[in-house]
Coordinates of C-alpha atoms and ligand atoms in Angstrom, one line a residue:
X1 CA -115.0 4.0 44.3
X2 CA -111.7 3.3 45.8
X3 CA -109.4 6.2 45.6
X4 CA -107.8 5.7 49.0
X5 CA -104.9 3.5 48.2
X6 CA -102.8 5.1 45.5
X7 CA -101.1 8.4 46.3
X8 CA -103.1 11.1 44.7
X9 CA -101.9 14.4 43.2
X10 CA -104.5 17.0 43.8
X11 CA -104.5 20.7 43.2
X12 CA -106.3 23.7 44.5
X13 CA -106.2 26.2 41.7
X14 CA -107.8 29.5 42.6
X15 CA -108.0 32.5 40.4
X16 CA -106.6 35.3 42.5
X17 CA -109.4 37.8 42.1
X18 CA -110.6 38.2 45.7
X19 CA -110.1 37.1 49.2
X20 CA -109.9 33.4 50.1
X21 CA -113.5 32.3 50.5
X22 CA -114.8 29.4 52.6
X23 CA -116.1 27.8 49.4
X24 CA -112.5 27.5 48.2
X25 CA -111.3 26.6 51.6
X26 CA -113.6 23.5 51.7
X27 CA -112.2 22.4 48.3
X28 CA -108.6 22.9 49.5
X29 CA -109.5 20.9 52.6
X30 CA -110.8 17.9 50.7
X31 CA -107.7 18.1 48.5
X32 CA -105.5 18.2 51.6
X33 CA -107.3 15.3 53.3
X34 CA -107.0 13.0 50.3
X35 CA -103.3 13.9 49.7
X36 CA -102.5 13.3 53.4
X37 CA -104.4 10.1 53.6
X38 CA -102.8 8.5 50.5
X39 CA -99.3 10.0 51.0
X40 CA -99.8 12.0 47.9
X41 CA -99.3 15.6 47.0
X42 CA -101.4 18.7 47.5
X43 CA -100.5 21.4 45.0
X44 CA -101.3 25.1 44.9
X45 CA -101.6 26.5 41.4
X46 CA -102.3 30.1 40.8
X47 CA -104.6 30.6 37.8
X48 CA -104.0 34.2 37.0
X49 CA -104.7 34.2 33.3
X50 CA -107.5 36.7 33.7
X51 CA -105.4 39.7 34.1
X52 CA -108.3 42.1 34.2
X53 CA -109.6 40.5 37.4
X54 CA -106.3 39.8 38.9
X55 CA -105.9 41.2 42.4
X56 CA -102.3 41.0 43.8
X57 CA -103.5 41.0 47.4
X58 CA -105.4 37.8 46.8
X59 CA -102.3 35.6 46.6
X60 CA -101.0 36.6 50.0
X61 CA -104.5 36.4 51.4
X62 CA -104.7 32.8 50.1
X63 CA -101.4 31.7 51.5
X64 CA -102.1 33.2 54.9
X65 CA -105.5 31.7 55.0
X66 CA -104.2 28.2 54.2
X67 CA -101.5 28.6 56.8
X68 CA -104.0 29.6 59.4
X69 CA -106.1 26.5 58.6
X70 CA -103.0 24.4 58.6
X71 CA -103.5 23.1 55.1
X72 CA -99.9 22.8 54.2
X73 CA -99.1 22.2 50.6
X74 CA -96.4 20.1 49.0
X75 CA -95.9 22.1 45.8
X76 CA -96.7 25.6 44.9
X77 CA -95.4 29.0 43.6
X78 CA -93.7 29.7 46.9
X79 CA -92.3 26.3 47.7
X80 CA -91.6 25.1 44.2
X81 CA -91.8 21.5 43.1
X82 CA -91.0 19.2 40.2
X83 CA -93.7 20.7 38.0
X84 CA -92.8 24.4 38.5
X85 CA -93.7 27.0 37.7
X86 CA -97.1 27.0 39.5
X87 CA -98.3 30.3 38.4
X88 CA -100.0 30.2 35.0
X89 CA -98.7 33.5 33.7
X90 CA -95.2 31.9 34.0
X91 CA -96.3 28.9 31.9
X92 CA -97.4 30.6 28.7
X93 CA -95.2 28.6 26.4
X94 CA -97.0 25.4 27.4
X95 CA -100.4 26.7 26.5
X96 CA -99.1 28.1 23.2
X97 CA -97.7 24.7 22.4
X98 CA -101.0 22.9 23.1
X99 CA -103.1 25.6 21.3
X100 CA -100.9 25.0 18.3
X101 CA -101.5 21.2 18.4
X102 CA -105.2 21.8 18.6
X103 CA -105.0 24.1 15.5
X104 CA -103.0 21.6 13.6
X105 CA -105.4 18.8 14.4
X106 CA -108.3 21.0 13.2
X107 CA -109.9 21.3 16.6
X108 CA -109.3 25.0 17.1
X109 CA -109.4 28.0 14.8
X110 CA -108.4 31.6 14.6
X111 CA -111.1 34.1 15.2
X112 CA -110.6 37.5 13.8
X113 CA -113.8 39.1 15.1
X114 CA -113.3 42.4 16.8
X115 CA -114.7 43.0 20.2
X116 CA -117.2 45.5 18.6
X117 CA -118.5 42.8 16.3
X118 CA -118.8 40.3 19.2
X119 CA -120.7 42.9 21.2
X120 CA -123.0 43.4 18.3
X121 CA -123.6 39.7 18.0
X122 CA -124.4 39.5 21.7
X123 CA -126.8 42.4 21.4
X124 CA -128.7 40.6 18.7
X125 CA -128.7 37.4 20.7
X126 CA -130.0 39.3 23.7
X127 CA -132.9 40.7 21.6
X128 CA -133.7 37.2 20.5
X129 CA -133.6 36.1 24.2
X130 CA -130.6 33.9 23.6
X131 CA -127.8 33.5 26.1
X132 CA -124.7 35.5 25.2
X133 CA -122.3 33.7 22.9
X134 CA -120.5 33.6 19.6
X135 CA -122.0 32.9 16.2
X136 CA -119.0 30.9 14.9
X137 CA -118.4 33.5 12.2
X138 CA -114.7 32.5 11.7
X139 CA -115.1 28.8 12.1
X140 CA -115.1 28.0 8.5
X141 CA -112.3 30.3 7.3
X142 CA -109.9 28.2 5.3
X143 CA -106.6 27.3 6.9
X144 CA -104.8 29.2 4.1
X145 CA -106.7 32.4 4.6
X146 CA -106.5 32.2 8.3
X147 CA -102.7 31.9 8.2
X148 CA -102.4 34.7 5.7
X149 CA -104.5 37.0 7.8
X150 CA -102.5 36.1 10.9
X151 CA -99.2 36.7 9.1
X152 CA -100.5 40.0 7.9
X153 CA -100.7 41.0 11.5
X154 CA -104.5 40.9 12.0
X155 CA -105.2 40.2 15.7
X156 CA -106.9 37.0 16.5
X157 CA -108.0 34.7 19.3
X158 CA -108.0 31.0 19.1
X159 CA -111.3 29.2 19.7
X160 CA -112.2 25.6 20.3
X161 CA -114.0 23.9 17.5
X162 CA -116.7 22.2 19.4
X163 CA -118.7 19.6 17.5
X164 CA -122.0 21.0 16.6
X165 CA -124.0 17.8 17.1
X166 CA -124.0 14.8 19.3
X167 CA -123.1 14.6 23.0
X168 CA -120.1 14.2 25.2
X169 CA -120.4 11.9 28.1
X170 CA -118.1 12.6 31.0
X171 CA -117.6 10.8 34.3
X172 CA -118.0 12.5 37.7
X173 CA -116.9 10.6 40.7
X174 CA -119.9 11.6 42.7
X175 CA -122.6 11.8 40.0
X176 CA -121.6 9.0 37.5
X177 CA -121.6 9.8 33.8
X178 CA -122.9 13.2 32.8
X179 CA -124.2 13.7 29.3
X180 CA -123.8 17.2 27.7
X181 CA -125.3 18.2 24.4
X182 CA -122.7 19.7 22.1
X183 CA -125.3 21.9 20.6
X184 CA -125.4 24.1 23.7
X185 CA -121.7 24.5 24.0
X186 CA -119.8 27.6 22.8
X187 CA -116.7 27.7 20.6
X188 CA -114.9 29.0 23.7
X189 CA -111.8 31.2 23.4
X190 CA -108.7 29.2 24.3
X191 CA -106.1 31.8 23.6
X192 CA -106.6 35.5 23.7
X193 CA -105.2 37.9 21.1
X194 CA -102.3 38.8 23.5
X195 CA -101.1 35.2 23.7
X196 CA -102.5 34.6 27.2
X197 CA -104.7 31.5 27.4
X198 CA -108.1 31.4 29.0
X199 CA -108.8 29.2 32.0
X200 CA -110.3 26.4 29.8
X201 CA -107.1 25.7 28.0
X202 CA -104.7 26.4 30.9
X203 CA -106.5 24.2 33.3
X204 CA -106.5 21.2 31.0
X205 CA -102.8 21.6 30.0
X206 CA -101.7 22.1 33.6
X207 CA -103.7 19.3 35.1
X208 CA -102.2 17.1 32.5
X209 CA -98.6 18.3 32.8
X210 CA -98.7 18.3 36.5
X211 CA -100.0 14.7 36.6
X212 CA -103.1 15.6 38.6
X213 CA -105.0 12.5 39.4
X214 CA -108.2 14.0 40.9
X215 CA -109.7 17.4 39.9
X216 CA -111.7 18.4 42.9
X217 CA -113.6 21.6 42.4
X218 CA -117.0 23.2 43.1
X219 CA -120.2 22.2 41.3
X220 CA -120.2 25.5 39.5
X221 CA -117.5 24.2 37.2
X222 CA -119.7 21.4 35.8
X223 CA -120.9 23.7 33.0
X224 CA -117.2 24.1 31.9
X225 CA -116.6 20.4 32.1
X226 CA -117.7 19.5 28.5
X227 CA -115.3 22.0 27.1
X228 CA -112.5 20.5 29.2
X229 CA -113.6 17.0 28.1
X230 CA -113.4 18.0 24.5
X231 CA -109.9 19.5 24.9
X232 CA -108.7 16.3 26.6
X233 CA -110.2 14.2 23.8
X234 CA -108.9 16.3 21.0
X235 CA -105.4 16.2 22.5
X236 CA -105.7 12.5 23.2
X237 CA -104.8 13.0 26.8
X238 CA -105.9 10.7 29.7
X239 CA -108.3 12.5 32.0
X240 CA -108.0 12.8 35.7
X241 CA -110.9 11.8 37.9
X242 CA -113.3 14.7 38.2
X243 CA -115.1 15.4 41.5
X244 CA -117.5 18.3 41.5
X245 CA -118.3 19.1 45.1
X246 CA -121.8 20.1 46.2
X247 CA -122.6 23.8 46.4
X248 CA -122.4 25.5 49.8
X249 CA -125.7 27.1 50.7
X250 CA -126.5 30.3 52.7
X251 CA -127.4 29.7 56.4
X252 CA -131.1 29.8 55.5
X253 CA -130.5 26.9 53.2
X254 CA -131.5 29.0 50.2
X255 CA -129.1 29.9 47.4
X256 CA -125.4 29.7 47.1
X257 CA -123.4 31.1 50.0
X258 CA -122.8 34.8 49.5
X259 CA -119.6 35.9 47.8
X260 CA -119.4 38.9 50.1
X261 CA -119.7 39.4 53.8
X262 CA -123.0 40.8 55.0
X263 CA -124.2 42.0 58.4
X264 CA -126.9 39.9 59.9
X265 CA -130.1 41.1 61.6
X266 CA -128.3 41.2 64.9
X267 CA -125.7 43.6 63.6
X268 CA -123.1 40.9 63.6
X269 CA -120.9 40.3 60.5
X270 CA -121.6 37.0 58.6
X271 CA -118.1 36.1 57.6
X272 CA -117.3 34.2 54.4
X273 CA -113.6 35.1 54.0
X274 CA -111.1 32.8 55.8
X275 CA -109.2 35.8 57.2
X276 CA -112.4 37.1 58.9
X277 CA -112.8 33.8 60.7
X278 CA -109.2 34.0 61.8
X279 CA -109.7 37.6 62.9
X280 CA -112.7 36.7 65.0
X281 CA -110.8 33.9 66.6
X282 CA -112.3 30.7 65.2
X283 CA -109.8 27.8 65.9
X284 CA -108.5 26.1 62.8
X285 CA -109.6 22.8 64.4
X286 CA -113.2 23.9 64.5
X287 CA -113.1 25.3 60.9
X288 CA -111.6 22.1 59.6
X289 CA -114.0 19.9 61.4
X290 CA -117.0 22.1 60.4
X291 CA -115.9 22.4 56.7
X292 CA -115.2 18.7 56.4
X293 CA -118.8 18.0 57.1
X294 CA -120.0 20.4 54.4
X295 CA -120.9 17.7 51.9
X296 CA -119.2 14.8 53.6
X297 CA -120.1 12.7 56.6
X298 CA -118.5 9.9 58.4
X299 CA -121.5 8.0 59.5
X300 CA -124.4 10.5 59.6
X301 CA -124.0 11.1 63.4
X302 CA -120.3 11.8 64.2
X303 CA -119.8 15.5 64.5
X304 CA -116.6 16.2 66.3
X305 CA -113.8 14.7 64.3
X306 CA -110.2 15.7 64.7
X307 CA -107.9 16.5 61.8
X308 CA -106.0 13.2 62.2
X309 CA -109.3 11.3 62.2
X310 CA -110.4 13.2 59.2
X311 CA -107.3 12.3 57.4
X312 CA -107.9 8.7 58.3
X313 CA -111.6 8.5 57.5
X314 CA -112.2 10.9 54.7
X315 CA -113.5 9.2 51.6
X316 CA -114.9 10.5 48.3
X317 CA -117.6 7.7 48.5
X318 CA -119.3 9.6 51.3
X319 CA -119.3 13.0 49.7
X320 CA -122.8 13.8 48.6
X321 CA -124.2 15.9 45.8
X322 CA -126.9 17.8 47.6
X323 CA -126.1 21.3 48.8
X324 CA -124.5 21.8 52.2
X325 CA -125.7 24.6 54.4
X326 CA -123.2 26.9 56.1
X327 CA -124.6 27.0 59.6
X328 CA -123.0 29.6 61.8
X329 CA -124.6 28.3 65.0
X330 CA -123.1 24.9 64.4
X331 CA -119.7 26.4 63.7
X332 CA -119.9 28.4 66.9
X333 CA -120.8 25.3 68.8
X334 CA -117.8 23.5 67.3
X335 CA -115.6 26.4 68.2
X336 CA -116.8 26.3 71.7
X337 CA -116.2 22.6 72.0
X338 CA -112.6 23.0 70.7
X339 CA -111.9 26.0 72.9
X340 CA -112.9 24.0 75.9
X341 CA -110.8 21.0 74.9
X342 CA -107.6 23.1 75.0
X343 CA -105.2 23.2 77.9
X344 CA -105.1 26.5 79.8
X345 CA -101.6 27.1 78.4
X346 CA -102.6 26.4 74.9
X347 CA -105.7 28.5 75.0
X348 CA -103.7 31.3 76.7
X349 CA -101.1 31.2 74.0
X350 CA -103.8 31.4 71.3
X351 CA -105.6 34.3 73.0
X352 CA -102.4 36.4 73.6
X353 CA -102.0 37.6 70.0
X354 CA -105.6 38.8 69.9
X355 CA -105.0 40.8 73.1
X356 CA -101.8 42.3 71.6
X357 CA -103.6 43.3 68.4
X358 CA -106.3 44.9 70.4
X359 CA -103.7 46.9 72.3
X360 CA -104.3 45.1 75.6
X361 CA -100.9 44.7 77.3
X362 CA -101.5 41.4 78.9
X363 CA -98.8 39.3 80.5
X364 CA -98.9 35.6 80.1
X365 CA -98.5 34.8 83.8
X366 CA -101.7 36.8 84.6
X367 CA -103.5 35.4 81.6
X368 CA -102.8 31.9 82.8
X369 CA -104.8 32.7 85.9
X370 CA -107.6 34.4 83.9
X371 CA -108.0 31.9 81.1
X372 CA -109.7 29.2 83.2
X373 CA -112.4 31.7 84.1
X374 CA -113.2 32.6 80.5
X375 CA -112.7 29.2 78.8
X376 CA -116.3 28.2 79.3
X377 CA -117.6 31.6 78.3
X378 CA -116.1 32.5 75.0
X379 CA -117.2 31.3 71.6
X380 CA -114.5 32.9 69.6
X381 CA -111.1 34.0 70.8
X382 CA -111.7 37.7 70.1
X383 CA -114.4 37.7 72.7
X384 CA -111.7 37.4 75.3
X385 CA -110.6 41.0 74.6
X386 CA -113.5 42.7 76.3
X387 CA -113.6 40.1 79.0
X388 CA -110.0 40.7 80.2
X389 CA -108.9 44.2 79.1
X390 CA -109.7 45.8 82.5
X391 CA -107.2 43.5 84.3
X392 CA -104.4 45.1 82.4
X393 CA -104.9 48.8 83.0
X394 CA -104.3 51.0 86.1
X395 CA -107.4 53.1 85.8
X396 CA -110.7 52.0 84.3
X397 CA -111.9 54.2 81.5
X398 CA -115.1 56.1 82.0
X399 CA -118.1 53.7 82.2
X400 CA -121.8 54.2 82.5
X401 CA -122.4 54.7 86.3
X402 CA -126.0 53.6 85.8
X403 CA -124.7 50.1 85.5
X404 CA -123.7 50.2 89.1
X405 CA -127.3 50.2 90.2
X406 CA -128.5 46.6 90.7
X407 CA -132.1 45.3 90.1
X408 CA -134.7 46.9 92.4
X409 CA -132.2 49.5 93.8
X410 CA -131.4 53.0 92.7
X411 CA -128.1 54.7 92.2
X412 CA -128.7 56.4 95.6
X413 CA -128.5 53.0 97.3
X414 CA -125.2 52.1 95.7
X415 CA -122.7 54.1 97.8
X416 CA -123.8 52.3 101.0
X417 CA -123.7 48.9 99.3
X418 CA -120.2 49.6 98.0
X419 CA -119.0 50.9 101.3
X420 CA -120.0 47.9 103.2
X421 CA -118.4 45.7 100.5
X422 CA -115.3 47.7 100.8
X423 CA -115.2 47.2 104.5
X424 CA -115.6 43.5 104.1
X425 CA -112.9 43.2 101.4
X426 CA -110.5 45.4 103.2
X427 CA -110.3 43.0 106.1
X428 CA -109.7 39.7 104.4
X429 CA -107.0 37.8 102.8
X430 CA -107.5 38.1 99.1
X431 CA -107.9 34.5 97.9
X432 CA -110.9 33.3 95.9
X433 CA -112.4 31.2 98.7
X434 CA -112.0 33.9 101.4
X435 CA -113.5 36.5 99.0
X436 CA -116.4 34.1 98.3
X437 CA -117.1 33.2 101.9
X438 CA -117.0 36.7 103.1
X439 CA -119.1 38.2 100.3
X440 CA -121.7 35.5 100.7
X441 CA -121.9 36.2 104.4
X442 CA -122.2 39.9 103.6
X443 CA -125.2 39.0 101.4
X444 CA -126.8 37.2 104.2
X445 CA -126.2 39.9 106.8
X446 CA -127.3 42.8 104.5
X447 CA -130.5 41.2 103.5
X448 CA -129.6 42.0 99.9
X449 CA -129.9 39.5 97.1
X450 CA -126.6 38.2 95.9
X451 CA -126.8 40.1 92.6
X452 CA -127.6 43.3 94.4
X453 CA -124.3 43.1 96.1
X454 CA -122.2 41.5 93.4
X455 CA -123.3 43.7 90.4
X456 CA -122.1 47.0 91.9
X457 CA -118.8 45.4 92.9
X458 CA -118.4 43.9 89.4
X459 CA -119.1 47.1 87.6
X460 CA -117.0 49.2 90.0
X461 CA -114.0 46.9 89.5
X462 CA -114.4 45.8 85.9
X463 CA -116.3 48.8 84.4
X464 CA -118.8 46.5 82.8
X465 CA -121.5 44.0 83.6
X466 CA -120.1 41.1 81.6
X467 CA -116.9 39.9 83.0
X468 CA -115.4 36.6 84.3
X469 CA -116.8 35.2 87.6
X470 CA -116.5 37.7 90.3
X471 CA -114.5 36.1 93.1
X472 CA -111.7 34.9 90.8
X473 CA -111.7 38.3 89.1
X474 CA -111.2 40.1 92.4
X475 CA -108.5 37.7 93.4
X476 CA -106.6 38.4 90.2
X477 CA -107.1 42.1 90.4
X478 CA -105.7 42.1 93.9
X479 CA -106.8 43.9 97.0
X480 CA -105.2 47.2 96.4
X481 CA -106.7 47.6 92.9
X482 CA -110.1 46.4 94.0
X483 CA -110.3 48.8 96.9
X484 CA -109.1 51.6 94.8
X485 CA -111.7 51.0 92.1
X486 CA -114.5 50.7 94.6
X487 CA -113.4 54.0 96.2
X488 CA -113.4 55.6 92.9
X489 CA -116.9 54.4 92.1
X490 CA -118.1 55.7 95.5
X491 CA -116.5 59.0 94.7
X492 CA -118.0 59.1 91.2
X493 CA -121.4 58.6 92.7
X494 CA -120.7 61.3 95.3
X495 CA -119.8 63.7 92.6
X496 CA -123.0 63.2 90.8
Ligands
LIG1 N1 -109.3 28.8 38.6 C1 -110.6 28.1 38.9 C2 -111.2 28.9 40.1 O1 -111.0 30.0 40.3 C3 -110.3 26.7 39.2 C4 -111.4 25.8 38.8 C5 -110.9 24.4 38.8 O2 -110.6 23.9 39.9 O3 -110.8 23.8 37.7 O4 -111.9 28.4 40.9

């Protein structure tokens, strides 16, 4: 299928009920890639007709997530566009118009059933082991009676009059034609009694009015597709191309990826919300690259692909239909690759906000000297915090003195080790190479193993065992600070 040439109009149309999830982000990414590739438009439409589940925070969360990923949009509620408004609750008149047309054509009807009656029907269906649904009680009410009851003020919903027999065959760009039996479809509610449409009506009307050329959405919407197909047919509207993306699977390859964030066996959070990936410090480059490969591949072997290359190479032909596993290890690998590909300046500028948020008052100049030491060691940007915080404080906070004791030595051995290290360091010029040469000589002379000398120095000066490489760290800390911290450690041990 060749979709690449003509400019597409694609929309990402979330219902703002919760935080922006990676499942939605992958859909938005595919929209974005096709729009960029073809010089088309990527549209954000807020599908907020389900007022009960509406969560006002969700919209801001969506926008900030899209911005973090760099998925900029051409039309949307905040930026406007030729087809505004882009929030469904601001478009009610359109849905009313199309609901009316469907009624007039005999493809929709008023349903006067109370919610109590509907609950009763469902109870009975449940007992009979049938899926919940509606018994079409009002389907055959005559047009006259229906109108009279409505005019008398009886509340009603509007339902789609789905054919009871036969099939509807609908194309899917990835799957070919899909045949649905009408028998299993519900006379879905299109318009609620308060005049607000349901998703089914609103999505069709808006995709049509907004001239959407490709509806790209998750596989879970296939079951709604026949209802949408019927609405298009009843209204006599041309359908966009439908693309139902493969489901994203949990890391173990089983089941759809979780809707909520869980803590893994190692006590680490398993993020699924875009904002958590941002908070942890995944680079948008890595997220984009990783998510692009969830259901699409370039050639079955290329893994690292830049955004620009993706825009050039993405094609619906290579989107597959089998589930794609969300693999955190692979994402971490990607993030590491992208972190290492950044210049020191760029990486520093990306780390700085994380330090600031964590309350580390780092200055850029110093960080430019530290960044090369941690560039190889961090997987996500937030890991930098604990690797550099000790550079930017006068006094180390209390740390576990037991960490000072290296392998095969006891705490009692440490003061002597630290004292000799102090003597060595006090005498020399404080550059990386001088520090290295002198400390390595000290190792030889003392008969200690390198680690037995370096660990106490590292813990005394950094307050922790995991820190950037020692010689560079000491150089950046500076002689005065290093000697002061070593003295303090010796004193700490003496006080014990
Ligand atoms: N509002 C639907 C959602 O929450 C959109 C489904 C579609 O793209 O048609 O995902």
